[in-house]
Amino acid sequence: MSAVPLRTADLGRTERQRVVTVLGATGSIGDSTMDLVRRGGDRFRVEAVTAHSNVEALAKLAREFKVRFAAIADESRLGELRAALAGTGIACGAGEAAVIEAAARPSDWVMAAVSGAAGLKPALAAVDRGATVALANKECLVCAGELFMERALKAGAQVLPADSEHNALFQALASGNREELSRVIITASGGPFRTWPVEAIEQATLEQALKHPNWTMGQKITIDSASMMNKGLEVIEAAHLFALSADEIDVLVHPQSIIHGMVEFADRSVVAQLGAPDMRTPIAHCLGWPERIQGPAARLDLAAIGQLTFEVPDLKRFPGLRLAYEALRAGKGAATVFNAANEVAVAAFVARQIKFGMIARLVEATMAAAASDGTARAPASVDEALAIDHRARNIAASLLPQIAAKAS
Ligand code: NAD
Ligand code: MG
Protein backbone atom coordinates (compact mmCIF):
# COMPACT_ATOMS: atom_id res chain seq x y z
CA MET A 1 0.00 0.00 0.00
CA SER A 2 1.40 3.38 -0.92
CA ALA A 3 1.79 5.99 1.78
CA VAL A 4 -0.85 8.71 1.92
CA PRO A 5 0.78 12.14 1.44
CA LEU A 6 0.54 14.07 4.68
CA ARG A 7 -0.93 17.33 3.37
CA THR A 8 2.50 18.47 2.25
CA ALA A 9 0.97 21.52 0.59
CA ASP A 10 0.08 22.82 4.05
CA LEU A 11 3.55 22.49 5.54
CA GLY A 12 4.57 26.11 4.93
CA ARG A 13 1.46 27.36 6.68
CA THR A 14 1.88 24.94 9.58
CA GLU A 15 5.21 26.45 10.41
CA ARG A 16 3.78 29.93 10.49
CA GLN A 17 3.23 31.43 13.89
CA ARG A 18 -0.39 31.86 14.94
CA VAL A 19 -1.21 35.17 16.60
CA VAL A 20 -3.92 34.70 19.23
CA THR A 21 -6.12 36.82 21.49
CA VAL A 22 -7.90 35.44 24.52
CA LEU A 23 -11.09 37.13 25.77
CA GLY A 24 -11.84 36.00 29.32
CA ALA A 25 -8.23 34.87 29.79
CA THR A 26 -8.49 34.59 33.58
CA GLY A 27 -11.47 32.22 33.58
CA SER A 28 -11.65 28.45 33.41
CA ILE A 29 -11.63 28.27 29.59
CA GLY A 30 -9.10 31.12 29.49
CA ASP A 31 -6.82 29.18 31.82
CA SER A 32 -7.01 26.02 29.67
CA THR A 33 -6.34 28.10 26.56
CA MET A 34 -3.29 29.81 28.09
CA ASP A 35 -2.00 26.40 29.20
CA LEU A 36 -2.11 25.16 25.59
CA VAL A 37 -0.55 28.37 24.26
CA ARG A 38 2.22 28.04 26.86
CA ARG A 39 2.87 24.44 25.80
CA GLY A 40 2.91 25.51 22.14
CA GLY A 41 5.93 27.79 22.74
CA ASP A 42 7.02 29.71 19.62
CA ARG A 43 4.13 28.42 17.60
CA PHE A 44 1.93 31.10 19.18
CA ARG A 45 2.23 34.78 19.95
CA VAL A 46 -0.39 36.42 22.18
CA GLU A 47 -1.67 39.77 20.95
CA ALA A 48 -4.18 40.59 23.70
CA VAL A 49 -5.77 39.24 26.87
CA THR A 50 -8.85 40.45 28.76
CA ALA A 51 -10.50 39.89 32.14
CA HIS A 52 -13.41 41.24 34.12
CA SER A 53 -11.80 42.50 37.34
CA ASN A 54 -8.90 40.29 38.39
CA VAL A 55 -6.03 42.71 37.69
CA GLU A 56 -3.40 40.57 39.34
CA ALA A 57 -4.15 37.47 37.24
CA LEU A 58 -4.49 39.53 34.06
CA ALA A 59 -1.20 41.38 34.58
CA LYS A 60 0.57 38.10 35.35
CA LEU A 61 -0.60 36.61 32.05
CA ALA A 62 0.19 39.82 30.15
CA ARG A 63 3.75 39.79 31.46
CA GLU A 64 4.32 36.05 31.01
CA PHE A 65 3.10 36.03 27.40
CA LYS A 66 4.52 39.49 26.58
CA VAL A 67 1.19 40.52 25.10
CA ARG A 68 0.76 43.85 23.32
CA PHE A 69 -2.55 44.82 24.91
CA ALA A 70 -4.41 43.94 28.12
CA ALA A 71 -7.99 45.01 28.86
CA ILE A 72 -9.89 44.95 32.13
CA ALA A 73 -13.70 45.25 31.86
CA ASP A 74 -14.09 46.88 35.28
CA GLU A 75 -13.24 50.55 34.61
CA SER A 76 -12.39 51.26 38.23
CA ARG A 77 -9.36 48.97 37.94
CA LEU A 78 -7.51 50.88 35.21
CA GLY A 79 -5.10 52.55 37.63
CA GLU A 80 -4.21 49.23 39.23
CA LEU A 81 -3.68 47.59 35.83
CA ARG A 82 -1.44 50.47 34.67
CA ALA A 83 0.63 50.14 37.83
CA ALA A 84 0.89 46.37 37.47
CA LEU A 85 2.17 46.72 33.88
CA ALA A 86 4.45 49.72 34.48
CA GLY A 87 7.74 49.44 32.64
CA THR A 88 6.65 46.51 30.44
CA GLY A 89 5.61 48.55 27.39
CA ILE A 90 2.30 46.64 27.35
CA ALA A 91 -0.61 48.91 26.39
CA CYS A 92 -3.77 48.60 28.46
CA GLY A 93 -7.33 49.83 28.69
CA ALA A 94 -10.47 49.44 30.78
CA GLY A 95 -14.21 49.15 30.25
CA GLU A 96 -16.28 47.32 27.65
CA ALA A 97 -14.73 49.42 24.87
CA ALA A 98 -11.25 48.20 25.82
CA VAL A 99 -12.40 44.55 25.76
CA ILE A 100 -13.86 45.20 22.29
CA GLU A 101 -10.61 46.88 21.25
CA ALA A 102 -8.68 43.77 22.35
CA ALA A 103 -10.91 41.64 20.10
CA ALA A 104 -10.62 44.09 17.20
CA ARG A 105 -6.80 44.23 17.21
CA PRO A 106 -5.19 42.17 14.46
CA SER A 107 -4.77 38.50 15.34
CA ASP A 108 -5.40 35.24 13.48
CA TRP A 109 -7.36 33.51 16.18
CA VAL A 110 -9.56 34.65 19.05
CA MET A 111 -10.83 32.62 21.98
CA ALA A 112 -14.23 34.04 23.01
CA ALA A 113 -14.46 32.89 26.62
CA VAL A 114 -16.22 35.71 28.43
CA SER A 115 -19.11 34.37 30.47
CA GLY A 116 -22.66 35.49 29.59
CA ALA A 117 -24.18 37.81 27.01
CA ALA A 118 -21.56 40.39 28.06
CA GLY A 119 -19.27 38.55 25.64
CA LEU A 120 -21.43 39.23 22.59
CA LYS A 121 -19.99 42.57 21.45
CA PRO A 122 -16.33 41.57 21.94
CA ALA A 123 -16.90 38.28 20.06
CA LEU A 124 -18.58 40.20 17.24
CA ALA A 125 -15.62 42.57 17.00
CA ALA A 126 -13.43 39.54 16.25
CA VAL A 127 -15.97 38.08 13.83
CA ASP A 128 -16.37 41.37 11.95
CA ARG A 129 -12.68 41.54 11.07
CA GLY A 130 -12.81 37.98 9.70
CA ALA A 131 -10.78 36.31 12.44
CA THR A 132 -10.98 32.63 13.26
CA VAL A 133 -13.09 32.65 16.41
CA ALA A 134 -13.08 29.75 18.86
CA LEU A 135 -16.42 30.19 20.58
CA ALA A 136 -16.81 28.99 24.16
CA ASN A 137 -19.24 31.77 25.05
CA LYS A 138 -22.49 30.00 24.17
CA GLU A 139 -24.67 32.75 25.67
CA CYS A 140 -23.71 35.04 22.81
CA LEU A 141 -25.23 32.61 20.29
CA VAL A 142 -28.32 32.11 22.42
CA CYS A 143 -28.75 35.87 22.74
CA ALA A 144 -28.27 36.71 19.05
CA GLY A 145 -27.43 33.52 17.16
CA GLU A 146 -28.88 34.29 13.73
CA LEU A 147 -27.35 37.76 13.63
CA PHE A 148 -24.02 36.45 14.91
CA MET A 149 -23.77 33.71 12.28
CA GLU A 150 -24.88 36.13 9.52
CA ARG A 151 -22.12 38.55 10.54
CA ALA A 152 -19.57 35.71 10.52
CA LEU A 153 -20.66 34.64 7.04
CA LYS A 154 -20.51 38.21 5.76
CA ALA A 155 -17.02 38.82 7.16
CA GLY A 156 -15.72 35.39 6.14
CA ALA A 157 -14.92 34.60 9.79
CA GLN A 158 -14.53 30.93 10.69
CA VAL A 159 -16.43 30.14 13.89
CA LEU A 160 -14.96 27.09 15.62
CA PRO A 161 -17.04 25.52 18.40
CA ALA A 162 -14.95 25.25 21.58
CA ASP A 163 -17.84 23.89 23.67
CA SER A 164 -17.04 20.18 23.97
CA GLU A 165 -20.32 18.85 22.56
CA HIS A 166 -20.30 21.22 19.59
CA ASN A 167 -16.65 20.61 18.95
CA ALA A 168 -17.51 16.89 18.85
CA LEU A 169 -20.28 17.58 16.33
CA PHE A 170 -17.96 19.75 14.26
CA GLN A 171 -15.44 16.90 14.10
CA ALA A 172 -18.09 14.23 13.41
CA LEU A 173 -19.74 16.36 10.71
CA ALA A 174 -16.55 16.11 8.67
CA SER A 175 -17.64 12.53 7.89
CA GLY A 176 -20.45 13.61 5.58
CA ASN A 177 -22.31 16.49 3.99
CA ARG A 178 -24.93 18.67 5.62
CA GLU A 179 -27.64 17.22 3.32
CA GLU A 180 -26.70 13.72 4.50
CA LEU A 181 -27.20 14.53 8.18
CA SER A 182 -30.29 13.12 9.84
CA ARG A 183 -29.81 14.38 13.43
CA VAL A 184 -27.22 15.28 16.03
CA ILE A 185 -27.02 14.09 19.62
CA ILE A 186 -25.30 16.05 22.34
CA THR A 187 -24.53 14.36 25.61
CA ALA A 188 -25.02 15.71 29.13
CA SER A 189 -23.41 14.44 32.32
CA GLY A 190 -26.70 15.05 34.11
CA GLY A 191 -24.87 17.14 36.72
CA PRO A 192 -24.83 16.62 40.49
CA PHE A 193 -28.64 16.18 40.71
CA ARG A 194 -29.02 13.56 37.99
CA THR A 195 -30.45 10.95 40.36
CA TRP A 196 -32.10 13.32 42.86
CA PRO A 197 -35.89 13.43 43.36
CA VAL A 198 -37.55 16.65 42.27
CA GLU A 199 -38.24 17.84 45.86
CA ALA A 200 -34.55 17.60 46.74
CA ILE A 201 -33.50 19.41 43.55
CA GLU A 202 -35.92 22.24 44.38
CA GLN A 203 -34.19 22.79 47.74
CA ALA A 204 -30.58 22.20 46.60
CA THR A 205 -28.00 24.56 48.09
CA LEU A 206 -25.37 26.61 46.26
CA GLU A 207 -22.63 24.35 47.58
CA GLN A 208 -24.42 21.25 46.25
CA ALA A 209 -25.02 22.88 42.86
CA LEU A 210 -21.34 23.82 42.58
CA LYS A 211 -20.17 20.21 42.93
CA HIS A 212 -20.03 19.04 39.33
CA PRO A 213 -19.21 15.33 39.01
CA ASN A 214 -16.95 15.49 35.90
CA TRP A 215 -15.92 19.01 34.91
CA THR A 216 -14.22 21.91 36.68
CA MET A 217 -15.68 25.10 35.23
CA GLY A 218 -16.64 28.70 35.99
CA GLN A 219 -19.44 29.32 38.49
CA LYS A 220 -22.22 30.26 36.06
CA ILE A 221 -21.83 27.24 33.79
CA THR A 222 -21.52 24.94 36.81
CA ILE A 223 -24.92 26.11 38.11
CA ASP A 224 -26.30 25.83 34.56
CA SER A 225 -25.04 22.23 34.41
CA ALA A 226 -26.79 21.38 37.66
CA SER A 227 -30.10 22.76 36.33
CA MET A 228 -29.44 21.38 32.82
CA MET A 229 -30.02 24.94 31.59
CA ASN A 230 -26.52 24.50 30.17
CA LYS A 231 -27.75 21.69 27.93
CA GLY A 232 -30.67 23.88 26.93
CA LEU A 233 -28.31 26.71 26.00
CA GLU A 234 -26.26 24.14 24.07
CA VAL A 235 -29.28 22.91 22.09
CA ILE A 236 -29.86 26.50 20.92
CA GLU A 237 -26.11 26.95 20.34
CA ALA A 238 -26.08 23.83 18.12
CA ALA A 239 -29.10 25.09 16.18
CA HIS A 240 -27.21 28.27 15.24
CA LEU A 241 -23.76 26.79 14.68
CA PHE A 242 -24.97 24.05 12.36
CA ALA A 243 -28.27 25.49 11.05
CA LEU A 244 -30.38 22.76 12.68
CA SER A 245 -34.03 22.72 13.71
CA ALA A 246 -35.13 21.70 17.23
CA ASP A 247 -36.25 18.32 15.85
CA GLU A 248 -32.76 17.59 14.56
CA ILE A 249 -31.10 17.98 17.98
CA ASP A 250 -31.35 15.29 20.66
CA VAL A 251 -29.91 15.27 24.16
CA LEU A 252 -28.74 12.10 25.84
CA VAL A 253 -27.65 11.89 29.47
CA HIS A 254 -24.28 10.12 29.62
CA PRO A 255 -22.86 10.31 33.16
CA GLN A 256 -19.28 9.36 32.22
CA SER A 257 -18.85 12.36 29.83
CA ILE A 258 -16.69 10.36 27.41
CA ILE A 259 -18.76 10.64 24.24
CA HIS A 260 -19.33 14.37 23.76
CA GLY A 261 -21.44 14.47 20.62
CA MET A 262 -22.66 12.24 17.80
CA VAL A 263 -23.93 12.81 14.28
CA GLU A 264 -26.37 10.42 12.67
CA PHE A 265 -26.27 10.40 8.89
CA ALA A 266 -28.94 9.34 6.41
CA ASP A 267 -27.52 5.82 6.10
CA ARG A 268 -27.94 5.48 9.94
CA SER A 269 -24.21 5.58 10.54
CA VAL A 270 -23.54 7.40 13.81
CA VAL A 271 -20.17 9.14 14.10
CA ALA A 272 -19.07 10.13 17.62
CA GLN A 273 -16.17 12.01 19.14
CA LEU A 274 -14.77 10.65 22.41
CA GLY A 275 -12.23 11.90 24.90
CA ALA A 276 -11.53 12.30 28.60
CA PRO A 277 -13.56 15.16 30.09
CA ASP A 278 -10.88 17.84 29.72
CA MET A 279 -11.69 21.11 27.94
CA ARG A 280 -8.12 21.29 26.67
CA THR A 281 -9.04 18.67 24.04
CA PRO A 282 -11.73 20.69 22.21
CA ILE A 283 -9.74 23.90 22.76
CA ALA A 284 -6.61 22.25 21.30
CA HIS A 285 -8.70 21.19 18.31
CA CYS A 286 -9.71 24.82 17.78
CA LEU A 287 -6.23 26.18 18.47
CA GLY A 288 -4.57 23.93 15.92
CA TRP A 289 -7.38 23.87 13.35
CA PRO A 290 -7.18 22.88 10.54
CA GLU A 291 -4.14 20.98 11.82
CA ARG A 292 -3.99 18.84 14.96
CA ILE A 293 -1.69 19.89 17.78
CA GLN A 294 -0.42 17.94 20.77
CA GLY A 295 -3.06 17.76 23.51
CA PRO A 296 -2.16 17.33 27.20
CA ALA A 297 -5.37 15.57 28.34
CA ALA A 298 -5.19 12.06 29.78
CA ARG A 299 -5.39 9.33 27.17
CA LEU A 300 -8.78 7.71 26.94
CA ASP A 301 -8.68 4.34 28.70
CA LEU A 302 -12.00 2.70 27.87
CA ALA A 303 -11.07 -0.58 29.54
CA ALA A 304 -10.49 1.28 32.83
CA ILE A 305 -13.81 3.12 32.43
CA GLY A 306 -15.50 -0.20 31.65
CA GLN A 307 -18.99 1.03 30.87
CA LEU A 308 -20.58 3.90 29.03
CA THR A 309 -24.22 4.41 30.01
CA PHE A 310 -27.03 6.53 28.60
CA GLU A 311 -30.38 7.85 29.82
CA VAL A 312 -33.17 9.96 28.41
CA PRO A 313 -33.18 13.40 30.10
CA ASP A 314 -36.05 13.94 32.53
CA LEU A 315 -37.72 17.18 31.50
CA LYS A 316 -39.93 17.14 34.60
CA ARG A 317 -37.04 17.25 37.03
CA PHE A 318 -35.01 19.49 34.69
CA PRO A 319 -37.53 21.95 33.22
CA GLY A 320 -34.72 24.22 31.99
CA LEU A 321 -34.10 21.87 29.09
CA ARG A 322 -37.79 21.88 28.16
CA LEU A 323 -37.83 25.69 28.26
CA ALA A 324 -34.83 25.87 25.92
CA TYR A 325 -36.60 23.71 23.33
CA GLU A 326 -39.68 25.90 23.72
CA ALA A 327 -37.61 29.03 23.18
CA LEU A 328 -35.93 27.53 20.12
CA ARG A 329 -39.27 26.50 18.63
CA ALA A 330 -40.85 29.88 19.39
CA GLY A 331 -38.01 31.64 17.55
CA LYS A 332 -37.86 35.46 17.27
CA GLY A 333 -36.53 36.87 20.55
CA ALA A 334 -37.58 33.96 22.77
CA ALA A 335 -34.06 32.54 23.17
CA THR A 336 -32.69 36.02 23.96
CA VAL A 337 -35.27 36.25 26.76
CA PHE A 338 -34.54 32.69 27.92
CA ASN A 339 -30.83 33.45 28.25
CA ALA A 340 -31.27 36.83 29.93
CA ALA A 341 -33.76 35.46 32.47
CA ASN A 342 -31.45 32.55 33.25
CA GLU A 343 -28.52 34.92 33.86
CA VAL A 344 -30.67 36.91 36.31
CA ALA A 345 -31.94 33.71 37.97
CA VAL A 346 -28.45 32.24 38.39
CA ALA A 347 -27.16 35.50 39.88
CA ALA A 348 -30.13 35.50 42.32
CA PHE A 349 -29.45 31.88 43.28
CA VAL A 350 -25.76 32.61 43.81
CA ALA A 351 -26.78 35.59 45.99
CA ARG A 352 -29.01 33.12 47.92
CA GLN A 353 -32.13 35.14 47.06
CA ILE A 354 -33.97 32.18 45.49
CA LYS A 355 -34.04 28.42 45.87
CA PHE A 356 -32.52 26.27 43.14
CA GLY A 357 -35.93 25.11 41.90
CA MET A 358 -36.94 28.72 41.33
CA ILE A 359 -34.36 29.27 38.60
CA ALA A 360 -36.49 27.53 35.97
CA ARG A 361 -39.69 29.08 37.36
CA LEU A 362 -38.28 32.58 37.01
CA VAL A 363 -37.14 31.81 33.46
CA GLU A 364 -40.54 30.38 32.55
CA ALA A 365 -42.43 33.33 34.07
CA THR A 366 -40.14 35.81 32.28
CA MET A 367 -40.61 34.01 28.96
CA ALA A 368 -44.40 34.11 29.38
CA ALA A 369 -44.39 37.81 30.28
CA ALA A 370 -42.03 38.69 27.42
CA ALA A 371 -44.16 36.74 24.93
CA SER A 372 -47.34 38.55 25.92
CA ASP A 373 -45.95 42.11 26.16
CA GLY A 374 -44.11 41.99 22.82
CA THR A 375 -40.59 41.95 24.30
CA ALA A 376 -39.78 38.64 22.60
CA ARG A 377 -40.15 40.02 19.06
CA ALA A 378 -37.56 39.17 16.41
CA PRO A 379 -34.45 41.37 16.77
CA ALA A 380 -33.45 43.02 13.47
CA SER A 381 -29.98 43.95 14.73
CA VAL A 382 -27.55 43.06 17.47
CA ASP A 383 -28.46 46.29 19.25
CA GLU A 384 -32.09 45.19 19.20
CA ALA A 385 -31.14 41.79 20.58
CA LEU A 386 -29.25 43.55 23.38
CA ALA A 387 -32.30 45.77 24.01
CA ILE A 388 -34.46 42.62 24.32
CA ASP A 389 -31.83 41.15 26.64
CA HIS A 390 -32.00 44.31 28.75
CA ARG A 391 -35.80 44.36 28.90
CA ALA A 392 -35.94 40.64 29.74
CA ARG A 393 -33.51 41.22 32.63
CA ASN A 394 -35.80 43.96 33.93
CA ILE A 395 -38.85 41.68 33.67
CA ALA A 396 -36.98 38.90 35.48
CA ALA A 397 -35.83 41.32 38.19
CA SER A 398 -39.40 42.57 38.66
CA LEU A 399 -40.73 39.00 38.98
CA LEU A 400 -37.96 37.98 41.36
CA PRO A 401 -39.63 39.09 44.65
CA GLN A 402 -42.79 37.04 43.89
CA ILE A 403 -40.74 33.98 42.94
CA ALA A 404 -38.53 34.35 46.00
CA ALA A 405 -41.62 34.66 48.23
CA LYS A 406 -43.13 31.47 46.77
CA ALA A 407 -39.98 29.60 47.61
CA SER A 408 -40.02 30.34 51.32
P1 NAD B 1 -15.35 31.87 34.10
O1 NAD B 1 -16.33 32.56 34.96
O2 NAD B 1 -14.36 30.93 34.71
O3 NAD B 1 -14.52 32.95 33.26
C1 NAD B 1 -15.14 34.01 32.59
C2 NAD B 1 -14.11 34.97 32.05
O4 NAD B 1 -14.78 36.09 31.48
C3 NAD B 1 -13.16 35.54 33.10
O5 NAD B 1 -11.90 35.82 32.51
C4 NAD B 1 -13.85 36.83 33.51
O6 NAD B 1 -12.92 37.77 34.02
C5 NAD B 1 -14.42 37.29 32.18
N1 NAD B 1 -15.63 38.08 32.33
C6 NAD B 1 -16.72 37.80 33.10
N2 NAD B 1 -17.65 38.75 32.97
C7 NAD B 1 -17.16 39.67 32.10
C8 NAD B 1 -17.66 40.87 31.57
N3 NAD B 1 -18.85 41.37 31.93
N4 NAD B 1 -16.88 41.55 30.69
C9 NAD B 1 -15.68 41.08 30.33
N5 NAD B 1 -15.15 39.94 30.81
C10 NAD B 1 -15.88 39.24 31.68
O7 NAD B 1 -16.20 31.11 32.99
P2 NAD B 1 -15.78 29.84 32.10
O8 NAD B 1 -16.19 28.61 32.78
O9 NAD B 1 -14.38 30.00 31.62
O10 NAD B 1 -16.80 30.02 30.87
C11 NAD B 1 -16.62 31.00 29.87
C12 NAD B 1 -17.60 30.73 28.75
O11 NAD B 1 -17.29 29.47 28.17
C13 NAD B 1 -19.07 30.64 29.22
O12 NAD B 1 -19.90 31.16 28.23
C14 NAD B 1 -19.29 29.14 29.36
O13 NAD B 1 -20.63 28.77 29.17
C15 NAD B 1 -18.41 28.62 28.22
N6 NAD B 1 -17.95 27.23 28.42
C16 NAD B 1 -17.20 26.91 29.51
C17 NAD B 1 -16.78 25.61 29.70
C18 NAD B 1 -15.90 25.24 30.88
O14 NAD B 1 -15.49 24.08 30.97
N7 NAD B 1 -15.57 26.14 31.77
C19 NAD B 1 -17.13 24.62 28.79
C20 NAD B 1 -17.89 24.98 27.67
C21 NAD B 1 -18.30 26.29 27.50
MG1 MG C 1 -20.64 21.90 26.83
Coordinates of N, CA, C and O in Angstrom, one line a residue, residues 35-36 39 275-282 284 294-300:
D35 N -2.8 27.6 29.0 CA -2.0 26.4 29.2 C -1.5 25.8 27.9 O -0.4 25.5 27.7
L36 N -2.5 25.7 26.9 CA -2.1 25.2 25.6 C -1.2 26.1 24.8 O -0.2 25.6 24.2
R39 N 2.3 25.7 26.3 CA 2.9 24.4 25.8 C 3.3 24.5 24.3 O 4.2 23.8 23.9
G275 N -13.4 11.4 24.3 CA -12.2 11.9 24.9 C -12.5 12.0 26.4 O -13.6 12.1 26.8
A276 N -11.4 12.1 27.2 CA -11.5 12.3 28.6 C -12.2 13.7 28.8 O -12.0 14.5 28.0
P277 N -12.9 13.9 29.9 CA -13.6 15.2 30.1 C -12.5 16.2 30.5 O -12.3 16.4 31.7
D278 N -11.9 16.8 29.5 CA -10.9 17.8 29.7 C -11.0 18.9 28.6 O -10.9 18.5 27.4
M279 N -11.4 20.1 29.0 CA -11.7 21.1 27.9 C -10.5 21.4 27.1 O -10.6 22.0 26.0
R280 N -9.3 21.0 27.5 CA -8.1 21.3 26.7 C -8.2 20.5 25.4 O -7.5 20.9 24.4
T281 N -9.0 19.4 25.3 CA -9.0 18.7 24.0 C -9.8 19.5 23.0 O -9.3 19.7 21.9
P282 N -11.1 19.9 23.2 CA -11.7 20.7 22.2 C -11.0 22.0 21.9 O -11.0 22.5 20.8
A284 N -7.8 22.6 22.1 CA -6.6 22.2 21.3 C -7.0 22.0 19.8 O -6.3 22.4 18.9
Q294 N -0.6 18.8 19.6 CA -0.4 17.9 20.8 C -1.4 18.4 21.9 O -1.4 19.5 22.3
G295 N -2.1 17.4 22.4 CA -3.1 17.8 23.5 C -2.6 17.1 24.8 O -2.1 16.0 24.8
P296 N -2.7 17.8 25.9 CA -2.2 17.3 27.2 C -3.1 16.5 28.0 O -2.8 16.0 29.1
A297 N -4.4 16.3 27.5 CA -5.4 15.6 28.3 C -4.9 14.1 28.5 O -4.2 13.6 27.7
A298 N -5.5 13.5 29.6 CA -5.2 12.1 29.8 C -5.7 11.3 28.6 O -6.7 11.6 28.0
R299 N -4.9 10.2 28.3 CA -5.4 9.3 27.2 C -6.7 8.6 27.6 O -6.8 8.3 28.8
L300 N -7.5 8.4 26.6 CA -8.8 7.7 26.9 C -8.5 6.2 27.2 O -7.9 5.6 26.3

